[in-house]
């Protein structure tokens, strides 16, 4: 193999992070001092700071005209750390379930108007779902998407889907927002979202919510099956295993009141 190609750094990006570093090291700092530290012109520092101010990452004191960091960077860092902690905690549970069932396990989070896979454990079988960490899929046709939205208010759901084109991936795909909202009520009742060959023909998926310490659904935990290996008679068993894992995971994240199903598949079938 050849040597790894070196990518030239983007100077403006380096300057932004240099300014952020200077702001992090001193609570309030002026343009002149930042310019001297970073050996940049004051006009350049001013332009960067004003842009960062408009983006909400920097604020300016009225009396001193000095600059300080806002909490927006903290919020971004907290989200990243939250996912790191979540993945670390979820990995053991997912591996246990993968060992018991032999099937693929996924952990997905909300990414604007889609889901994004943040962790996965592959099936032991050759015939398996194709997926990868970082891949995005629709909210309306996936089990994870359903549990991510089921515990949000209707206004949030409609806003998340307002620019989404409902594509009929299969004959089973929900293609209407009203029908999807009705489906979310069923998801809340059973505390499970199901993809009934809605995203891909020949593939079934069961997903349950994972809650953070504030009771917000931070992720969906799912198991995926090719339809030829999915046993309807064992559906409630699979759901129960998922609930136990997700309840334990939510408990580790500080949420101790995991919802109980008000009906099961046998009651609604």
mmCIF file of C-alpha atoms in Angstrom:
data_model
loop_
_atom_site.group_PDB
_atom_site.id
_atom_site.type_symbol
_atom_site.label_atom_id
_atom_site.label_comp_id
_atom_site.label_asym_id
_atom_site.label_seq_id
_atom_site.Cartn_x
_atom_site.Cartn_y
_atom_site.Cartn_z
ATOM 1 C CA UNK A 1 0.000 0.000 0.000
ATOM 2 C CA UNK A 2 1.157 3.544 -0.711
ATOM 3 C CA UNK A 3 1.715 6.217 1.854
ATOM 4 C CA UNK A 4 -1.371 7.922 3.200
ATOM 5 C CA UNK A 5 -2.047 11.136 1.304
ATOM 6 C CA UNK A 6 -1.581 14.212 3.459
ATOM 7 C CA UNK A 7 -4.458 16.686 3.373
ATOM 8 C CA UNK A 8 -3.566 20.347 3.414
ATOM 9 C CA UNK A 9 -5.082 22.103 6.465
ATOM 10 C CA UNK A 10 -7.627 24.852 5.845
ATOM 11 C CA UNK A 11 -6.121 27.994 7.368
ATOM 12 C CA UNK A 12 -9.451 29.647 8.193
ATOM 13 C CA UNK A 13 -10.566 26.587 10.166
ATOM 14 C CA UNK A 14 -7.302 26.607 12.124
ATOM 15 C CA UNK A 15 -7.852 30.281 12.902
ATOM 16 C CA UNK A 16 -11.381 29.621 14.196
ATOM 17 C CA UNK A 17 -10.135 26.935 16.557
ATOM 18 C CA UNK A 18 -7.247 29.140 17.647
ATOM 19 C CA UNK A 19 -9.723 31.868 18.609
ATOM 20 C CA UNK A 20 -11.933 29.346 20.416
ATOM 21 C CA UNK A 21 -8.920 28.084 22.333
ATOM 22 C CA UNK A 22 -7.999 31.626 23.362
ATOM 23 C CA UNK A 23 -11.566 32.273 24.520
ATOM 24 C CA UNK A 24 -11.573 29.002 26.473
ATOM 25 C CA UNK A 25 -8.362 29.917 28.313
ATOM 26 C CA UNK A 26 -9.598 33.331 29.426
ATOM 27 C CA UNK A 27 -13.179 34.123 30.398
ATOM 28 C CA UNK A 28 -13.216 37.561 28.758
ATOM 29 C CA UNK A 29 -10.743 38.655 26.136
ATOM 30 C CA UNK A 30 -10.456 41.494 23.656
ATOM 31 C CA UNK A 31 -9.629 41.599 19.978
ATOM 32 C CA UNK A 32 -6.151 43.066 20.466
ATOM 33 C CA UNK A 33 -5.048 40.362 22.880
ATOM 34 C CA UNK A 34 -6.377 37.553 20.661
ATOM 35 C CA UNK A 35 -4.638 39.098 17.632
ATOM 36 C CA UNK A 36 -1.342 39.274 19.516
ATOM 37 C CA UNK A 37 -1.600 35.688 20.796
ATOM 38 C CA UNK A 38 -2.414 34.235 17.402
ATOM 39 C CA UNK A 39 -0.322 36.646 15.334
ATOM 40 C CA UNK A 40 -3.334 37.668 13.293
ATOM 41 C CA UNK A 41 -4.526 41.090 12.227
ATOM 42 C CA UNK A 42 -7.192 42.726 14.401
ATOM 43 C CA UNK A 43 -9.500 43.115 11.408
ATOM 44 C CA UNK A 44 -9.321 39.370 10.698
ATOM 45 C CA UNK A 45 -9.991 38.488 14.344
ATOM 46 C CA UNK A 46 -12.908 40.910 14.375
ATOM 47 C CA UNK A 47 -14.515 39.298 11.302
ATOM 48 C CA UNK A 48 -14.172 35.818 12.755
ATOM 49 C CA UNK A 49 -15.561 36.880 16.125
ATOM 50 C CA UNK A 50 -18.556 38.610 14.571
ATOM 51 C CA UNK A 51 -19.343 35.498 12.522
ATOM 52 C CA UNK A 52 -19.016 33.283 15.602
ATOM 53 C CA UNK A 53 -21.226 35.722 17.489
ATOM 54 C CA UNK A 54 -23.926 35.490 14.802
ATOM 55 C CA UNK A 55 -23.707 31.681 14.990
ATOM 56 C CA UNK A 56 -24.260 31.843 18.752
ATOM 57 C CA UNK A 57 -20.899 30.493 19.900
ATOM 58 C CA UNK A 58 -19.554 33.808 21.212
ATOM 59 C CA UNK A 59 -21.104 36.712 23.071
ATOM 60 C CA UNK A 60 -19.826 40.266 23.544
ATOM 61 C CA UNK A 61 -20.008 42.209 26.785
ATOM 62 C CA UNK A 62 -21.692 45.587 26.333
ATOM 63 C CA UNK A 63 -19.575 47.508 28.832
ATOM 64 C CA UNK A 64 -16.094 46.134 28.014
ATOM 65 C CA UNK A 65 -16.729 45.010 24.413
ATOM 66 C CA UNK A 66 -14.724 41.903 25.251
ATOM 67 C CA UNK A 67 -15.742 38.482 24.018
ATOM 68 C CA UNK A 68 -16.631 35.297 25.858
ATOM 69 C CA UNK A 69 -17.754 31.792 24.919
ATOM 70 C CA UNK A 70 -21.437 30.896 25.180
ATOM 71 C CA UNK A 71 -22.730 27.486 26.293
ATOM 72 C CA UNK A 72 -23.413 26.392 22.718
ATOM 73 C CA UNK A 73 -20.078 24.601 22.473
ATOM 74 C CA UNK A 74 -20.830 22.912 25.795
ATOM 75 C CA UNK A 75 -24.160 21.729 24.375
ATOM 76 C CA UNK A 76 -22.412 20.242 21.344
ATOM 77 C CA UNK A 77 -19.817 18.548 23.508
ATOM 78 C CA UNK A 78 -22.494 17.197 25.830
ATOM 79 C CA UNK A 79 -24.322 15.609 22.916
ATOM 80 C CA UNK A 80 -21.139 13.949 21.718
ATOM 81 C CA UNK A 81 -20.303 12.679 25.208
ATOM 82 C CA UNK A 82 -23.868 11.457 25.637
ATOM 83 C CA UNK A 83 -23.553 9.277 22.540
ATOM 84 C CA UNK A 84 -20.122 8.006 23.618
ATOM 85 C CA UNK A 85 -21.517 7.003 27.014
ATOM 86 C CA UNK A 86 -24.620 5.521 25.424
ATOM 87 C CA UNK A 87 -22.657 3.387 22.970
ATOM 88 C CA UNK A 88 -20.322 2.161 25.689
ATOM 89 C CA UNK A 89 -23.239 1.132 27.894
ATOM 90 C CA UNK A 90 -25.276 -0.342 25.036
ATOM 91 C CA UNK A 91 -22.498 -2.481 23.576
ATOM 92 C CA UNK A 92 -22.663 -5.162 26.281
ATOM 93 C CA UNK A 93 -26.462 -5.453 26.106
ATOM 94 C CA UNK A 94 -26.415 -5.599 22.321
ATOM 95 C CA UNK A 95 -23.768 -8.319 22.283
ATOM 96 C CA UNK A 96 -25.767 -10.363 24.802
ATOM 97 C CA UNK A 97 -28.878 -10.167 22.627
ATOM 98 C CA UNK A 98 -26.903 -10.899 19.452
ATOM 99 C CA UNK A 99 -25.496 -14.008 21.122
ATOM 100 C CA UNK A 100 -28.952 -15.174 22.248
ATOM 101 C CA UNK A 101 -30.699 -14.575 18.937
ATOM 102 C CA UNK A 102 -27.925 -14.678 16.355
ATOM 103 C CA UNK A 103 -29.486 -11.628 14.718
ATOM 104 C CA UNK A 104 -28.263 -8.105 13.965
ATOM 105 C CA UNK A 105 -28.605 -5.452 16.652
ATOM 106 C CA UNK A 106 -28.692 -1.711 15.958
ATOM 107 C CA UNK A 107 -28.613 1.462 18.014
ATOM 108 C CA UNK A 108 -29.971 4.499 16.216
ATOM 109 C CA UNK A 109 -30.438 8.166 17.076
ATOM 110 C CA UNK A 110 -32.412 11.078 15.634
ATOM 111 C CA UNK A 111 -30.518 13.029 12.971
ATOM 112 C CA UNK A 112 -32.799 15.905 11.923
ATOM 113 C CA UNK A 113 -35.362 14.259 9.598
ATOM 114 C CA UNK A 114 -33.846 10.747 9.621
ATOM 115 C CA UNK A 115 -32.321 8.120 11.855
ATOM 116 C CA UNK A 116 -28.591 7.480 11.985
ATOM 117 C CA UNK A 117 -27.027 4.229 13.139
ATOM 118 C CA UNK A 118 -24.515 4.917 15.901
ATOM 119 C CA UNK A 119 -23.665 1.319 16.833
ATOM 120 C CA UNK A 120 -24.329 -2.174 15.492
ATOM 121 C CA UNK A 121 -23.579 -5.837 16.109
ATOM 122 C CA UNK A 122 -23.692 -8.049 13.031
ATOM 123 C CA UNK A 123 -25.787 -11.185 12.663
ATOM 124 C CA UNK A 124 -23.936 -14.475 12.828
ATOM 125 C CA UNK A 125 -25.663 -15.587 9.625
ATOM 126 C CA UNK A 126 -24.544 -14.992 6.065
ATOM 127 C CA UNK A 127 -28.024 -13.798 5.104
ATOM 128 C CA UNK A 128 -28.290 -10.520 6.975
ATOM 129 C CA UNK A 129 -29.368 -6.886 6.792
ATOM 130 C CA UNK A 130 -26.869 -4.585 5.116
ATOM 131 C CA UNK A 131 -26.085 -1.622 7.350
ATOM 132 C CA UNK A 132 -23.189 0.393 8.686
ATOM 133 C CA UNK A 133 -22.549 2.865 11.467
ATOM 134 C CA UNK A 134 -23.225 6.351 10.133
ATOM 135 C CA UNK A 135 -25.825 5.229 7.628
ATOM 136 C CA UNK A 136 -29.082 7.220 7.596
ATOM 137 C CA UNK A 137 -32.551 5.798 7.015
ATOM 138 C CA UNK A 138 -36.049 7.330 7.003
ATOM 139 C CA UNK A 139 -38.014 7.857 10.192
ATOM 140 C CA UNK A 140 -41.361 6.773 8.744
ATOM 141 C CA UNK A 141 -40.332 3.310 7.486
ATOM 142 C CA UNK A 142 -38.074 2.031 10.284
ATOM 143 C CA UNK A 143 -38.758 0.626 13.725
ATOM 144 C CA UNK A 144 -36.120 2.883 15.255
ATOM 145 C CA UNK A 145 -37.616 5.926 13.555
ATOM 146 C CA UNK A 146 -41.008 5.108 15.018
ATOM 147 C CA UNK A 147 -39.786 4.842 18.617
ATOM 148 C CA UNK A 148 -37.692 8.006 18.262
ATOM 149 C CA UNK A 149 -40.825 9.995 17.368
ATOM 150 C CA UNK A 150 -43.531 8.143 19.312
ATOM 151 C CA UNK A 151 -42.795 9.990 22.574
ATOM 152 C CA UNK A 152 -42.578 13.446 20.997
ATOM 153 C CA UNK A 153 -45.583 15.729 20.740
ATOM 154 C CA UNK A 154 -47.464 15.853 17.454
ATOM 155 C CA UNK A 155 -46.156 19.315 16.556
ATOM 156 C CA UNK A 156 -42.571 18.050 16.807
ATOM 157 C CA UNK A 157 -43.380 15.051 14.607
ATOM 158 C CA UNK A 158 -45.050 17.163 11.941
ATOM 159 C CA UNK A 159 -42.164 19.630 11.951
ATOM 160 C CA UNK A 160 -39.579 16.833 11.656
ATOM 161 C CA UNK A 161 -41.405 15.390 8.664
ATOM 162 C CA UNK A 162 -42.585 18.574 6.961
ATOM 163 C CA UNK A 163 -39.961 18.425 4.207
ATOM 164 C CA UNK A 164 -39.765 14.638 4.013
ATOM 165 C CA UNK A 165 -40.982 12.857 0.893
ATOM 166 C CA UNK A 166 -42.758 9.663 1.906
ATOM 167 C CA UNK A 167 -41.347 7.163 -0.587
ATOM 168 C CA UNK A 168 -43.042 3.772 -0.949
ATOM 169 C CA UNK A 169 -39.975 1.540 -0.577
ATOM 170 C CA UNK A 170 -42.323 -1.478 -0.545
ATOM 171 C CA UNK A 171 -46.070 -2.109 -0.662
ATOM 172 C CA UNK A 172 -46.101 -1.939 3.166
ATOM 173 C CA UNK A 173 -44.492 1.497 3.535
ATOM 174 C CA UNK A 174 -46.521 4.186 5.303
ATOM 175 C CA UNK A 175 -46.808 7.034 2.810
ATOM 176 C CA UNK A 176 -48.958 9.534 4.686
ATOM 177 C CA UNK A 177 -48.142 11.618 7.755
ATOM 178 C CA UNK A 178 -51.644 11.131 9.225
ATOM 179 C CA UNK A 179 -51.321 7.367 8.991
ATOM 180 C CA UNK A 180 -47.843 7.596 10.500
ATOM 181 C CA UNK A 181 -49.108 9.598 13.495
ATOM 182 C CA UNK A 182 -51.779 6.930 14.068
ATOM 183 C CA UNK A 183 -49.005 4.319 13.973
ATOM 184 C CA UNK A 184 -47.066 6.215 16.662
ATOM 185 C CA UNK A 185 -50.005 5.874 19.069
ATOM 186 C CA UNK A 186 -49.794 2.086 18.665
ATOM 187 C CA UNK A 187 -46.034 2.261 19.242
ATOM 188 C CA UNK A 188 -46.602 4.043 22.572
ATOM 189 C CA UNK A 189 -49.219 1.459 23.600
ATOM 190 C CA UNK A 190 -46.941 -1.485 22.973
ATOM 191 C CA UNK A 191 -43.623 0.349 23.642
ATOM 192 C CA UNK A 192 -42.228 -1.127 20.437
ATOM 193 C CA UNK A 193 -41.858 0.094 16.868
ATOM 194 C CA UNK A 194 -42.029 -2.420 14.078
ATOM 195 C CA UNK A 195 -40.796 -2.336 10.503
ATOM 196 C CA UNK A 196 -43.003 -4.878 8.714
ATOM 197 C CA UNK A 197 -41.024 -5.005 5.484
ATOM 198 C CA UNK A 198 -41.616 -1.247 5.157
ATOM 199 C CA UNK A 199 -38.037 -0.212 4.411
ATOM 200 C CA UNK A 200 -36.928 -3.305 2.533
ATOM 201 C CA UNK A 201 -38.761 -6.382 1.271
ATOM 202 C CA UNK A 202 -37.784 -9.526 3.157
ATOM 203 C CA UNK A 203 -36.684 -7.663 6.290
ATOM 204 C CA UNK A 204 -38.462 -7.285 9.637
ATOM 205 C CA UNK A 205 -37.308 -5.134 12.530
ATOM 206 C CA UNK A 206 -38.409 -4.628 16.144
ATOM 207 C CA UNK A 207 -37.226 -1.540 18.049
ATOM 208 C CA UNK A 208 -37.713 -0.147 21.550
ATOM 209 C CA UNK A 209 -36.936 3.284 23.047
ATOM 210 C CA UNK A 210 -33.956 4.191 25.225
ATOM 211 C CA UNK A 211 -34.531 7.146 27.570
ATOM 212 C CA UNK A 212 -32.045 9.607 29.024
ATOM 213 C CA UNK A 213 -32.203 10.920 32.603
ATOM 214 C CA UNK A 214 -34.760 13.563 31.600
ATOM 215 C CA UNK A 215 -37.159 10.990 30.165
ATOM 216 C CA UNK A 216 -36.375 11.941 26.564
ATOM 217 C CA UNK A 217 -35.969 9.146 24.018
ATOM 218 C CA UNK A 218 -32.315 9.444 23.081
ATOM 219 C CA UNK A 219 -32.069 6.312 20.924
ATOM 220 C CA UNK A 220 -33.812 3.257 19.567
ATOM 221 C CA UNK A 221 -32.524 -0.278 20.168
ATOM 222 C CA UNK A 222 -33.488 -2.780 17.490
ATOM 223 C CA UNK A 223 -33.193 -6.345 16.293
ATOM 224 C CA UNK A 224 -33.474 -7.143 12.582
ATOM 225 C CA UNK A 225 -34.472 -10.382 10.888
ATOM 226 C CA UNK A 226 -34.770 -11.641 7.331
ATOM 227 C CA UNK A 227 -38.434 -12.668 7.094
ATOM 228 C CA UNK A 228 -37.464 -16.299 6.504
ATOM 229 C CA UNK A 229 -35.966 -16.385 10.036
ATOM 230 C CA UNK A 230 -38.618 -14.291 11.779
ATOM 231 C CA UNK A 231 -40.973 -16.398 13.914
ATOM 232 C CA UNK A 232 -44.191 -14.544 14.703
ATOM 233 C CA UNK A 233 -44.822 -16.922 17.608
ATOM 234 C CA UNK A 234 -41.617 -15.614 19.258
ATOM 235 C CA UNK A 235 -42.326 -11.926 18.636
ATOM 236 C CA UNK A 236 -43.340 -11.152 22.218
ATOM 237 C CA UNK A 237 -40.247 -12.993 23.454
ATOM 238 C CA UNK A 238 -38.005 -10.825 21.289
ATOM 239 C CA UNK A 239 -39.818 -7.667 22.423
ATOM 240 C CA UNK A 240 -39.443 -8.681 26.061
ATOM 241 C CA UNK A 241 -35.691 -9.175 25.620
ATOM 242 C CA UNK A 242 -35.417 -5.757 23.971
ATOM 243 C CA UNK A 243 -37.447 -4.121 26.761
ATOM 244 C CA UNK A 244 -35.239 -5.657 29.450
ATOM 245 C CA UNK A 245 -32.086 -4.440 27.701
ATOM 246 C CA UNK A 246 -33.452 -0.944 26.979
ATOM 247 C CA UNK A 247 -34.878 -0.586 30.503
ATOM 248 C CA UNK A 248 -31.503 -1.503 32.011
ATOM 249 C CA UNK A 249 -29.727 0.870 29.633
ATOM 250 C CA UNK A 250 -32.156 3.705 30.434
ATOM 251 C CA UNK A 251 -31.680 3.014 34.140
ATOM 252 C CA UNK A 252 -27.904 3.344 33.697
ATOM 253 C CA UNK A 253 -28.516 6.721 32.042
ATOM 254 C CA UNK A 254 -30.578 7.887 35.027
ATOM 255 C CA UNK A 255 -34.147 7.082 33.909
ATOM 256 C CA UNK A 256 -35.873 4.710 36.325
ATOM 257 C CA UNK A 257 -39.484 4.664 35.121
ATOM 258 C CA UNK A 258 -39.391 2.670 31.901
ATOM 259 C CA UNK A 259 -42.897 2.490 30.376
ATOM 260 C CA UNK A 260 -44.891 -0.725 30.488
ATOM 261 C CA UNK A 261 -46.908 -1.901 27.466
ATOM 262 C CA UNK A 262 -50.656 -1.401 27.800
ATOM 263 C CA UNK A 263 -51.231 -4.094 25.178
ATOM 264 C CA UNK A 264 -49.219 -6.813 23.462
ATOM 265 C CA UNK A 265 -49.116 -8.137 19.938
ATOM 266 C CA UNK A 266 -51.365 -11.045 20.919
ATOM 267 C CA UNK A 267 -54.001 -8.588 22.129
ATOM 268 C CA UNK A 268 -53.995 -6.521 18.940
ATOM 269 C CA UNK A 269 -53.547 -9.315 16.393
#
